[in-house]
C-alpha positions as YAML, in Angstrom:
chain: A
units: angstrom
residues:
- id: 1
  name: MET
  ca: [-0.02, 0.05, 0.00]
- id: 2
  name: LYS
  ca: [1.26, 3.43, -1.00]
- id: 3
  name: LYS
  ca: [1.96, 6.24, 1.47]
- id: 4
  name: HIS
  ca: [-1.39, 7.26, 3.15]
- id: 5
  name: VAL
  ca: [-2.38, 10.82, 1.95]
- id: 6
  name: HIS
  ca: [-5.66, 12.68, 1.79]
- id: 7
  name: GLY
  ca: [-7.13, 15.77, 0.13]
- id: 8
  name: GLY
  ca: [-8.16, 18.59, 2.27]
- id: 9
  name: ASN
  ca: [-4.96, 19.44, 3.70]
- id: 10
  name: ILE
  ca: [-5.38, 23.10, 3.95]
- id: 11
  name: TYR
  ca: [-3.20, 23.24, 7.12]
- id: 12
  name: SER
  ca: [0.03, 22.68, 5.04]
- id: 13
  name: TYR
  ca: [-1.27, 24.84, 2.02]
- id: 14
  name: ARG
  ca: [-2.95, 27.77, 4.04]
- id: 15
  name: ASP
  ca: [-2.96, 30.19, 1.06]
- id: 16
  name: CYS
  ca: [-4.60, 28.00, -1.59]
- id: 17
  name: VAL
  ca: [-8.22, 27.51, -2.57]
- id: 18
  name: ASP
  ca: [-8.99, 23.90, -1.92]
- id: 19
  name: PHE
  ca: [-9.94, 21.70, -4.75]
- id: 20
  name: SER
  ca: [-8.48, 18.65, -3.32]
- id: 21
  name: ALA
  ca: [-11.61, 17.79, -1.13]
- id: 22
  name: ASN
  ca: [-14.81, 17.07, -2.83]
- id: 23
  name: CYS
  ca: [-17.59, 18.77, -0.90]
- id: 24
  name: ASN
  ca: [-20.74, 20.78, -1.63]
- id: 25
  name: PRO
  ca: [-19.48, 23.83, -3.56]
- id: 26
  name: LEU
  ca: [-21.98, 26.01, -1.50]
- id: 27
  name: GLY
  ca: [-19.97, 25.22, 1.69]
- id: 28
  name: THR
  ca: [-21.48, 24.43, 5.04]
- id: 29
  name: PRO
  ca: [-25.31, 25.33, 5.26]
- id: 30
  name: GLU
  ca: [-25.85, 28.24, 7.98]
- id: 31
  name: GLY
  ca: [-28.59, 26.04, 9.47]
- id: 32
  name: VAL
  ca: [-26.05, 23.51, 10.32]
- id: 33
  name: LYS
  ca: [-23.51, 25.98, 11.86]
- id: 34
  name: GLN
  ca: [-26.48, 27.32, 13.75]
- id: 35
  name: ALA
  ca: [-27.37, 23.96, 15.15]
- id: 36
  name: VAL
  ca: [-23.84, 23.30, 16.22]
- id: 37
  name: VAL
  ca: [-23.84, 26.82, 18.01]
- id: 38
  name: ARG
  ca: [-27.22, 25.91, 19.82]
- id: 39
  name: SER
  ca: [-25.80, 22.52, 20.87]
- id: 40
  name: LEU
  ca: [-22.86, 24.18, 22.73]
- id: 41
  name: ASP
  ca: [-25.28, 24.45, 25.77]
- id: 42
  name: CYS
  ca: [-25.08, 20.69, 26.02]
- id: 43
  name: VAL
  ca: [-21.33, 19.97, 25.66]
- id: 44
  name: GLY
  ca: [-21.06, 19.42, 29.36]
- id: 45
  name: ASN
  ca: [-23.02, 16.20, 28.94]
- id: 46
  name: TYR
  ca: [-21.99, 13.05, 27.48]
- id: 47
  name: PRO
  ca: [-23.53, 12.29, 24.00]
- id: 48
  name: GLN
  ca: [-26.56, 10.20, 23.68]
- id: 49
  name: VAL
  ca: [-25.57, 6.45, 23.47]
- id: 50
  name: GLY
  ca: [-27.15, 5.10, 20.37]
- id: 51
  name: TYR
  ca: [-28.06, 8.41, 19.09]
- id: 52
  name: ALA
  ca: [-31.58, 7.81, 18.47]
- id: 53
  name: PRO
  ca: [-32.92, 11.22, 17.16]
- id: 54
  name: LEU
  ca: [-30.37, 11.18, 14.58]
- id: 55
  name: ARG
  ca: [-31.12, 7.47, 13.67]
- id: 56
  name: GLU
  ca: [-34.81, 8.54, 13.55]
- id: 57
  name: ALA
  ca: [-34.15, 11.49, 11.12]
- id: 58
  name: LEU
  ca: [-32.16, 9.35, 8.97]
- id: 59
  name: GLY
  ca: [-34.66, 6.68, 8.80]
- id: 60
  name: LYS
  ca: [-37.21, 9.30, 7.54]
- id: 61
  name: TYR
  ca: [-34.72, 10.86, 5.18]
- id: 62
  name: GLU
  ca: [-33.62, 7.37, 3.58]
- id: 63
  name: ASP
  ca: [-37.24, 5.93, 4.11]
- id: 64
  name: ILE
  ca: [-35.71, 2.95, 6.12]
- id: 65
  name: ASP
  ca: [-36.10, 1.51, 9.40]
- id: 66
  name: PRO
  ca: [-34.07, 3.51, 11.92]
- id: 67
  name: ASP
  ca: [-32.74, 0.20, 13.34]
- id: 68
  name: SER
  ca: [-31.04, -0.45, 9.88]
- id: 69
  name: VAL
  ca: [-28.84, 2.75, 10.33]
- id: 70
  name: ILE
  ca: [-25.43, 2.87, 12.04]
- id: 71
  name: CYS
  ca: [-23.60, 6.25, 12.39]
- id: 72
  name: GLY
  ca: [-19.83, 6.89, 12.68]
- id: 73
  name: ASN
  ca: [-17.28, 9.66, 13.26]
- id: 74
  name: GLY
  ca: [-17.32, 9.99, 9.45]
- id: 75
  name: ALA
  ca: [-17.70, 7.11, 6.90]
- id: 76
  name: ALA
  ca: [-14.21, 6.33, 7.53]
- id: 77
  name: GLU
  ca: [-14.87, 5.02, 11.08]
- id: 78
  name: LEU
  ca: [-17.64, 2.84, 9.79]
- id: 79
  name: ILE
  ca: [-15.13, 1.22, 7.23]
- id: 80
  name: PHE
  ca: [-12.78, 0.46, 10.19]
- id: 81
  name: SER
  ca: [-15.39, -0.77, 12.72]
- id: 82
  name: LEU
  ca: [-16.92, -3.02, 9.85]
- id: 83
  name: CYS
  ca: [-13.56, -4.58, 9.20]
- id: 84
  name: GLN
  ca: [-12.86, -4.96, 12.88]
- id: 85
  name: ALA
  ca: [-16.32, -6.64, 13.38]
- id: 86
  name: VAL
  ca: [-16.04, -9.14, 10.40]
- id: 87
  name: ARG
  ca: [-12.35, -9.79, 10.78]
- id: 88
  name: PRO
  ca: [-12.19, -10.99, 7.04]
- id: 89
  name: LYS
  ca: [-9.16, -12.96, 5.89]
- id: 90
  name: ARG
  ca: [-9.41, -12.12, 2.18]
- id: 91
  name: ALA
  ca: [-10.80, -9.20, 0.45]
- id: 92
  name: LEU
  ca: [-11.24, -7.74, -3.14]
- id: 93
  name: VAL
  ca: [-10.89, -4.14, -3.95]
- id: 94
  name: PRO
  ca: [-10.65, -2.42, -7.43]
- id: 95
  name: ALA
  ca: [-7.48, -0.26, -7.86]
- id: 96
  name: PRO
  ca: [-7.50, 2.73, -7.98]
- id: 97
  name: SER
  ca: [-10.16, 3.34, -5.27]
- id: 98
  name: PHE
  ca: [-10.57, 5.03, -1.86]
- id: 99
  name: ALA
  ca: [-7.40, 4.18, 0.21]
- id: 100
  name: GLU
  ca: [-9.39, 3.69, 3.42]
- id: 101
  name: TYR
  ca: [-10.81, 0.38, 2.35]
- id: 102
  name: GLU
  ca: [-7.21, -1.21, 1.99]
- id: 103
  name: GLN
  ca: [-5.95, 0.39, 5.10]
- id: 104
  name: ALA
  ca: [-8.91, -0.71, 7.33]
- id: 105
  name: LEU
  ca: [-8.69, -4.32, 5.83]
- id: 106
  name: ILE
  ca: [-5.00, -4.47, 6.64]
- id: 107
  name: SER
  ca: [-5.59, -3.26, 10.14]
- id: 108
  name: ALA
  ca: [-7.78, -6.30, 10.73]
- id: 109
  name: GLY
  ca: [-5.05, -8.66, 9.50]
- id: 110
  name: CYS
  ca: [-6.84, -9.08, 6.09]
- id: 111
  name: GLN
  ca: [-4.99, -9.92, 2.76]
- id: 112
  name: VAL
  ca: [-6.15, -7.68, 0.05]
- id: 113
  name: GLU
  ca: [-6.68, -8.67, -3.61]
- id: 114
  name: HIS
  ca: [-6.84, -6.06, -6.19]
- id: 115
  name: VAL
  ca: [-8.48, -5.93, -9.75]
- id: 116
  name: PHE
  ca: [-6.52, -3.25, -11.45]
- id: 117
  name: LEU
  ca: [-8.70, -0.80, -13.61]
- id: 118
  name: ARG
  ca: [-7.33, 0.04, -16.98]
- id: 119
  name: GLU
  ca: [-6.53, 3.36, -18.43]
- id: 120
  name: GLU
  ca: [-7.41, 2.34, -21.88]
- id: 121
  name: GLU
  ca: [-10.98, 1.64, -20.45]
- id: 122
  name: ASP
  ca: [-11.06, 4.96, -18.55]
- id: 123
  name: PHE
  ca: [-10.52, 3.11, -15.35]
- id: 124
  name: ALA
  ca: [-13.95, 1.64, -15.36]
- id: 125
  name: VAL
  ca: [-15.01, -1.34, -13.31]
- id: 126
  name: LYS
  ca: [-15.64, -4.01, -15.89]
- id: 127
  name: GLU
  ca: [-16.58, -7.79, -16.21]
- id: 128
  name: ASN
  ca: [-13.34, -9.02, -15.21]
- id: 129
  name: PHE
  ca: [-14.05, -7.72, -11.65]
- id: 130
  name: ILE
  ca: [-17.05, -10.27, -11.47]
- id: 131
  name: GLU
  ca: [-14.65, -12.97, -12.76]
- id: 132
  name: SER
  ca: [-12.35, -12.13, -10.00]
- id: 133
  name: LEU
  ca: [-14.81, -13.14, -7.36]
- id: 134
  name: HIS
  ca: [-14.19, -16.55, -5.70]
- id: 135
  name: LYS
  ca: [-15.47, -18.43, -2.49]
- id: 136
  name: GLY
  ca: [-12.18, -17.58, -0.72]
- id: 137
  name: LEU
  ca: [-13.25, -13.92, -0.29]
- id: 138
  name: ASP
  ca: [-14.80, -12.69, 2.85]
- id: 139
  name: ILE
  ca: [-15.62, -9.00, 1.80]
- id: 140
  name: VAL
  ca: [-15.61, -6.90, -1.30]
- id: 141
  name: PHE
  ca: [-15.47, -3.03, -1.46]
- id: 142
  name: LEU
  ca: [-16.82, -1.05, -4.19]
- id: 143
  name: CYS
  ca: [-17.24, 2.78, -4.61]
- id: 144
  name: ASN
  ca: [-19.94, 4.18, -6.76]
- id: 145
  name: PRO
  ca: [-19.05, 6.61, -8.31]
- id: 146
  name: ASN
  ca: [-15.49, 5.57, -7.67]
- id: 147
  name: ASN
  ca: [-13.04, 7.66, -6.07]
- id: 148
  name: PRO
  ca: [-10.87, 9.25, -7.57]
- id: 149
  name: THR
  ca: [-11.98, 8.44, -10.93]
- id: 150
  name: GLY
  ca: [-15.60, 9.39, -10.81]
- id: 151
  name: VAL
  ca: [-16.76, 6.50, -13.00]
- id: 152
  name: LEU
  ca: [-20.23, 4.95, -12.19]
- id: 153
  name: MET
  ca: [-21.03, 1.41, -12.31]
- id: 154
  name: ASP
  ca: [-24.67, 0.83, -13.65]
- id: 155
  name: ARG
  ca: [-27.16, -0.84, -11.38]
- id: 156
  name: GLU
  ca: [-27.41, -3.98, -13.52]
- id: 157
  name: PHE
  ca: [-23.66, -4.66, -13.04]
- id: 158
  name: LEU
  ca: [-24.03, -4.28, -9.37]
- id: 159
  name: PHE
  ca: [-26.85, -6.68, -9.22]
- id: 160
  name: GLN
  ca: [-24.73, -9.20, -10.87]
- id: 161
  name: VAL
  ca: [-21.86, -8.58, -8.34]
- id: 162
  name: LEU
  ca: [-24.54, -8.75, -5.57]
- id: 163
  name: ARG
  ca: [-25.87, -11.94, -6.74]
- id: 164
  name: TYR
  ca: [-22.60, -13.56, -7.04]
- id: 165
  name: CYS
  ca: [-21.45, -12.42, -3.72]
- id: 166
  name: ARG
  ca: [-24.62, -13.86, -1.94]
- id: 167
  name: GLU
  ca: [-23.99, -17.01, -3.65]
- id: 168
  name: MET
  ca: [-20.42, -17.18, -2.22]
- id: 169
  name: ASP
  ca: [-21.24, -15.87, 1.09]
- id: 170
  name: ILE
  ca: [-19.33, -12.63, 0.51]
- id: 171
  name: LEU
  ca: [-20.09, -9.26, 2.25]
- id: 172
  name: LEU
  ca: [-20.63, -6.60, -0.42]
- id: 173
  name: VAL
  ca: [-19.77, -2.99, 0.83]
- id: 174
  name: VAL
  ca: [-20.86, -0.23, -1.70]
- id: 175
  name: ASP
  ca: [-19.73, 3.25, -0.84]
- id: 176
  name: GLU
  ca: [-22.47, 5.77, -2.22]
- id: 177
  name: CYS
  ca: [-20.98, 8.77, -0.54]
- id: 178
  name: PHE
  ca: [-20.64, 10.71, -3.87]
- id: 179
  name: LEU
  ca: [-23.99, 9.41, -5.50]
- id: 180
  name: ASP
  ca: [-25.57, 12.62, -4.23]
- id: 181
  name: PHE
  ca: [-23.95, 14.58, -6.97]
- id: 182
  name: VAL
  ca: [-24.91, 12.19, -9.80]
- id: 183
  name: GLU
  ca: [-27.85, 13.08, -12.16]
- id: 184
  name: GLU
  ca: [-30.64, 10.69, -11.21]
- id: 185
  name: PRO
  ca: [-29.05, 8.98, -8.28]
- id: 186
  name: GLY
  ca: [-32.03, 6.57, -8.01]
- id: 187
  name: LYS
  ca: [-30.86, 4.83, -11.02]
- id: 188
  name: TYR
  ca: [-27.62, 3.67, -9.24]
- id: 189
  name: THR
  ca: [-28.19, 3.19, -5.65]
- id: 190
  name: LEU
  ca: [-28.68, -0.42, -4.25]
- id: 191
  name: LYS
  ca: [-30.86, 0.86, -1.20]
- id: 192
  name: ALA
  ca: [-33.98, -1.04, -2.48]
- id: 193
  name: GLN
  ca: [-32.02, -4.29, -2.28]
- id: 194
  name: LEU
  ca: [-31.21, -4.23, 1.44]
- id: 195
  name: SER
  ca: [-34.18, -6.18, 2.39]
- id: 196
  name: ARG
  ca: [-33.36, -8.87, -0.13]
- id: 197
  name: TYR
  ca: [-29.58, -9.03, 0.40]
- id: 198
  name: HIS
  ca: [-28.42, -9.34, 4.04]
- id: 199
  name: ASN
  ca: [-24.85, -9.38, 2.64]
- id: 200
  name: LEU
  ca: [-25.10, -5.77, 1.50]
- id: 201
  name: PHE
  ca: [-23.85, -2.87, 3.36]
- id: 202
  name: ILE
  ca: [-24.14, 0.87, 1.83]
- id: 203
  name: LEU
  ca: [-21.89, 3.53, 3.17]
- id: 204
  name: LYS
  ca: [-23.08, 7.20, 3.11]
- id: 205
  name: ALA
  ca: [-21.71, 10.42, 4.51]
- id: 206
  name: PHE
  ca: [-22.74, 13.93, 5.42]
- id: 207
  name: THR
  ca: [-19.10, 15.14, 4.60]
- id: 208
  name: LYS
  ca: [-19.84, 15.64, 0.80]
- id: 209
  name: ARG
  ca: [-23.37, 16.26, 0.57]
- id: 210
  name: TYR
  ca: [-23.36, 19.08, 3.19]
- id: 211
  name: ALA
  ca: [-19.63, 20.30, 3.16]
- id: 212
  name: MET
  ca: [-19.45, 19.02, 6.68]
- id: 213
  name: ALA
  ca: [-15.98, 17.36, 6.82]
- id: 214
  name: GLY
  ca: [-14.64, 18.81, 9.94]
- id: 215
  name: ILE
  ca: [-17.87, 17.62, 11.98]
- id: 216
  name: ARG
  ca: [-17.33, 14.04, 11.23]
- id: 217
  name: LEU
  ca: [-20.54, 12.29, 10.51]
- id: 218
  name: GLY
  ca: [-21.15, 9.24, 8.16]
- id: 219
  name: TYR
  ca: [-23.70, 6.51, 8.29]
- id: 220
  name: GLY
  ca: [-24.29, 2.97, 7.00]
- id: 221
  name: ILE
  ca: [-27.35, 1.16, 6.17]
- id: 222
  name: CYS
  ca: [-27.76, -2.57, 6.36]
- id: 223
  name: GLU
  ca: [-30.77, -5.01, 7.23]
- id: 224
  name: ASN
  ca: [-28.26, -7.50, 8.81]
- id: 225
  name: ARG
  ca: [-29.01, -6.77, 12.36]
- id: 226
  name: GLU
  ca: [-26.19, -9.27, 13.50]
- id: 227
  name: LEU
  ca: [-23.62, -7.60, 11.57]
- id: 228
  name: LEU
  ca: [-24.75, -4.03, 12.96]
- id: 229
  name: GLU
  ca: [-24.58, -5.48, 16.61]
- id: 230
  name: LYS
  ca: [-20.96, -6.70, 15.84]
- id: 231
  name: MET
  ca: [-19.97, -3.28, 14.70]
- id: 232
  name: GLY
  ca: [-21.45, -1.72, 17.80]
- id: 233
  name: VAL
  ca: [-19.31, -3.99, 20.04]
- id: 234
  name: VAL
  ca: [-16.16, -2.89, 18.35]
- id: 235
  name: THR
  ca: [-17.12, 0.95, 18.49]
- id: 236
  name: GLN
  ca: [-16.66, 3.04, 21.49]
- id: 237
  name: PRO
  ca: [-20.02, 4.18, 22.80]
- id: 238
  name: TRP
  ca: [-19.74, 7.93, 22.36]
- id: 239
  name: ASN
  ca: [-18.48, 8.06, 18.87]
- id: 240
  name: ILE
  ca: [-21.18, 10.61, 17.73]
- id: 241
  name: SER
  ca: [-20.62, 14.08, 19.48]
- id: 242
  name: VAL
  ca: [-23.47, 16.19, 20.78]
- id: 243
  name: MET
  ca: [-22.47, 18.62, 17.97]
- id: 244
  name: ALA
  ca: [-22.45, 16.11, 15.29]
- id: 245
  name: GLN
  ca: [-25.75, 14.86, 16.08]
- id: 246
  name: ALA
  ca: [-27.38, 18.22, 16.11]
- id: 247
  name: ALA
  ca: [-25.54, 19.19, 12.90]
- id: 248
  name: GLY
  ca: [-26.73, 15.94, 11.25]
- id: 249
  name: ILE
  ca: [-30.47, 16.45, 12.16]
- id: 250
  name: ALA
  ca: [-30.25, 20.11, 10.88]
- id: 251
  name: ALA
  ca: [-28.51, 19.08, 7.66]
- id: 252
  name: LEU
  ca: [-31.15, 16.55, 6.76]
- id: 253
  name: LYS
  ca: [-33.65, 19.48, 6.47]
- id: 254
  name: GLU
  ca: [-31.42, 21.33, 3.75]
- id: 255
  name: ASN
  ca: [-33.08, 19.99, 0.64]
- id: 256
  name: ALA
  ca: [-32.96, 23.17, -1.22]
- id: 257
  name: TYR
  ca: [-29.31, 23.66, -0.47]
- id: 258
  name: VAL
  ca: [-28.63, 20.19, -1.69]
- id: 259
  name: GLU
  ca: [-30.38, 20.76, -4.96]
- id: 260
  name: GLU
  ca: [-28.59, 24.02, -5.51]
- id: 261
  name: GLY
  ca: [-25.31, 22.43, -4.92]
- id: 262
  name: ARG
  ca: [-26.05, 19.70, -7.42]
- id: 263
  name: ARG
  ca: [-27.24, 22.37, -10.01]
- id: 264
  name: ILE
  ca: [-23.68, 24.11, -9.60]
- id: 265
  name: VAL
  ca: [-21.94, 20.60, -10.30]
- id: 266
  name: PHE
  ca: [-24.01, 19.87, -13.34]
- id: 267
  name: GLU
  ca: [-23.57, 23.15, -14.77]
- id: 268
  name: GLU
  ca: [-19.73, 23.70, -14.01]
- id: 269
  name: ALA
  ca: [-18.34, 20.27, -14.55]
- id: 270
  name: PRO
  ca: [-18.83, 20.12, -18.39]
- id: 271
  name: ARG
  ca: [-17.39, 23.64, -18.81]
- id: 272
  name: ILE
  ca: [-14.27, 22.72, -16.71]
- id: 273
  name: LYS
  ca: [-13.56, 19.55, -18.63]
- id: 274
  name: LYS
  ca: [-13.72, 21.27, -21.81]
- id: 275
  name: GLU
  ca: [-11.33, 24.11, -20.77]
- id: 276
  name: MET
  ca: [-9.03, 21.39, -19.07]
- id: 277
  name: GLU
  ca: [-8.99, 19.38, -22.48]
- id: 278
  name: ASN
  ca: [-8.20, 22.72, -24.25]
- id: 279
  name: LEU
  ca: [-5.02, 23.20, -22.05]
- id: 280
  name: GLY
  ca: [-3.86, 19.76, -23.21]
- id: 281
  name: LEU
  ca: [-4.81, 17.82, -20.10]
- id: 282
  name: LYS
  ca: [-6.29, 14.23, -20.52]
- id: 283
  name: VAL
  ca: [-9.72, 14.41, -18.76]
- id: 284
  name: TYR
  ca: [-11.50, 11.08, -17.81]
- id: 285
  name: PRO
  ca: [-15.40, 10.83, -17.75]
- id: 286
  name: SER
  ca: [-15.95, 11.53, -14.05]
- id: 287
  name: ARG
  ca: [-19.75, 11.66, -13.29]
- id: 288
  name: ALA
  ca: [-19.25, 12.88, -9.91]
- id: 289
  name: ASN
  ca: [-18.48, 16.29, -8.25]
- id: 290
  name: TYR
  ca: [-14.92, 16.04, -9.10]
- id: 291
  name: ILE
  ca: [-12.82, 15.75, -12.21]
- id: 292
  name: PHE
  ca: [-10.04, 13.19, -12.62]
- id: 293
  name: PHE
  ca: [-7.36, 14.08, -15.21]
- id: 294
  name: ARG
  ca: [-3.77, 13.43, -16.26]
- id: 295
  name: GLY
  ca: [-1.01, 16.14, -16.65]
- id: 296
  name: PRO
  ca: [2.63, 16.84, -16.22]
- id: 297
  name: GLU
  ca: [4.21, 15.40, -13.00]
- id: 298
  name: GLY
  ca: [4.91, 18.85, -11.55]
- id: 299
  name: LEU
  ca: [1.48, 20.17, -11.90]
- id: 300
  name: PHE
  ca: [0.37, 19.86, -8.10]
- id: 301
  name: ASP
  ca: [3.39, 22.00, -7.15]
- id: 302
  name: ALA
  ca: [2.72, 24.58, -9.93]
- id: 303
  name: CYS
  ca: [-0.87, 24.89, -8.84]
- id: 304
  name: VAL
  ca: [0.16, 25.41, -5.28]
- id: 305
  name: ARG
  ca: [2.37, 28.26, -6.32]
- id: 306
  name: HIS
  ca: [-0.56, 29.91, -7.89]
- id: 307
  name: GLY
  ca: [-2.89, 29.49, -4.92]
- id: 308
  name: VAL
  ca: [-4.80, 26.28, -5.86]
- id: 309
  name: LEU
  ca: [-4.66, 23.05, -4.15]
- id: 310
  name: ILE
  ca: [-5.51, 19.98, -6.12]
- id: 311
  name: ARG
  ca: [-5.37, 16.29, -5.31]
- id: 312
  name: ASP
  ca: [-2.24, 14.47, -6.49]
- id: 313
  name: CYS
  ca: [-3.35, 10.96, -7.03]
- id: 314
  name: GLY
  ca: [0.28, 9.45, -7.37]
- id: 315
  name: ASN
  ca: [-0.08, 7.60, -3.96]
- id: 316
  name: TYR
  ca: [-3.46, 5.55, -4.94]
- id: 317
  name: THR
  ca: [-2.78, 1.86, -5.72]
- id: 318
  name: GLY
  ca: [-3.03, 1.24, -9.31]
- id: 319
  name: LEU
  ca: [-1.87, 4.91, -10.19]
- id: 320
  name: GLU
  ca: [1.32, 6.89, -10.59]
- id: 321
  name: LYS
  ca: [2.57, 10.36, -10.48]
- id: 322
  name: GLY
  ca: [0.72, 12.72, -13.05]
- id: 323
  name: TYR
  ca: [-2.87, 11.75, -12.11]
- id: 324
  name: TYR
  ca: [-4.91, 14.32, -10.28]
- id: 325
  name: ARG
  ca: [-8.23, 15.17, -9.13]
- id: 326
  name: ALA
  ca: [-10.13, 18.48, -8.60]
- id: 327
  name: ALA
  ca: [-13.40, 19.17, -7.01]
- id: 328
  name: VAL
  ca: [-16.02, 21.32, -8.82]
- id: 329
  name: ARG
  ca: [-16.60, 24.40, -6.87]
- id: 330
  name: THR
  ca: [-18.46, 27.81, -7.62]
- id: 331
  name: ARG
  ca: [-17.79, 29.54, -11.02]
- id: 332
  name: GLY
  ca: [-15.36, 32.08, -9.78]
- id: 333
  name: GLU
  ca: [-13.39, 29.64, -7.98]
- id: 334
  name: ASN
  ca: [-13.28, 27.11, -10.89]
- id: 335
  name: ASP
  ca: [-11.99, 29.94, -13.14]
- id: 336
  name: ARG
  ca: [-9.21, 30.26, -10.49]
- id: 337
  name: LEU
  ca: [-8.52, 26.49, -10.99]
- id: 338
  name: LEU
  ca: [-8.45, 26.82, -14.86]
- id: 339
  name: ALA
  ca: [-5.79, 29.92, -14.59]
- id: 340
  name: ALA
  ca: [-3.68, 28.06, -12.22]
- id: 341
  name: LEU
  ca: [-3.69, 24.90, -14.53]
- id: 342
  name: LYS
  ca: [-3.03, 27.20, -17.61]
- id: 343
  name: LEU
  ca: [0.07, 28.74, -15.83]
- id: 344
  name: GLY
  ca: [1.24, 25.37, -14.70]
- id: 345
  name: MET
  ca: [1.05, 23.84, -18.04]
- id: 346
  name: GLU
  ca: [2.89, 26.91, -19.61]
- id: 347
  name: GLU
  ca: [5.60, 26.62, -17.05]
- id: 348
  name: GLY
  ca: [6.00, 22.82, -17.71]
- id: 349
  name: ARG
  ca: [6.16, 23.52, -21.51]
- id: 350
  name: ARG
  ca: [9.06, 26.14, -20.71]
- id: 351
  name: ARG
  ca: [10.82, 23.53, -18.70]
...
């Protein structure tokens, strides 16, 4: 596994506009901020074990039984607690994909197998992934749309994976954290399959949808109560803070905000991609609220010099230096990104 690096490192790059973290371009809703402020009156108390009000609110939002919901200190905590609860011996993960899957699996003593995605196929997950499933596997992770590529898997393909996994007694974890920024997400989610497939666990997060990365709040939905109980056993009882619960409940009411953020992404992403291609960058067909592209190896540092932070994807398993990811932000901010990329490309050509 390559060096563990994240986007969003504004602490090392303080004077940059952050395109390395893929959150709602509108920033955190004011209603969420005010909910956090109001919750400060209760910070002298322990959080509510089991966070029942938050699970009730999520049950209504997702139209599911609240008992099928488990929350975590970000979706990342749930990935780790899931691996600690299951203690899988062998796992399958596409590469490239979100690094925390492999990190959490290794922390549980699991051997990780990869299906390496091919650049000539735009890093799409193809039929060879299904061919790589076998009875020796305990768990499979898929991210839809995938991170960092933004490539979507259609639901029929996921149905095939799900059926094969059930036949082979494999737990399938599908990360839908970025599905909120896909057009017609209902065509891709597997949520309706939860009652039929108790080997299915879906990951979601407040982080991206509501730009709440600093609050740390994610959730999983699954109808396998035995699995949820095992996860609860390996999770400390106060993992959801008073502030996080208040923020989450308030955020779930921000429907207009979510739609406006989606509108900006759908409007800006095609424009940015076209301008990037005009600069000579290789742009891949991301369907998420971020753009995956290839350029000169020194482009990350060049962008930093011009006040823009992009995600260098060279540390992802299956990638190398020269691959990058950039979030879709507001129009003026996106113009800054394009200007920095242009200057970086010009500097590279001069060198």
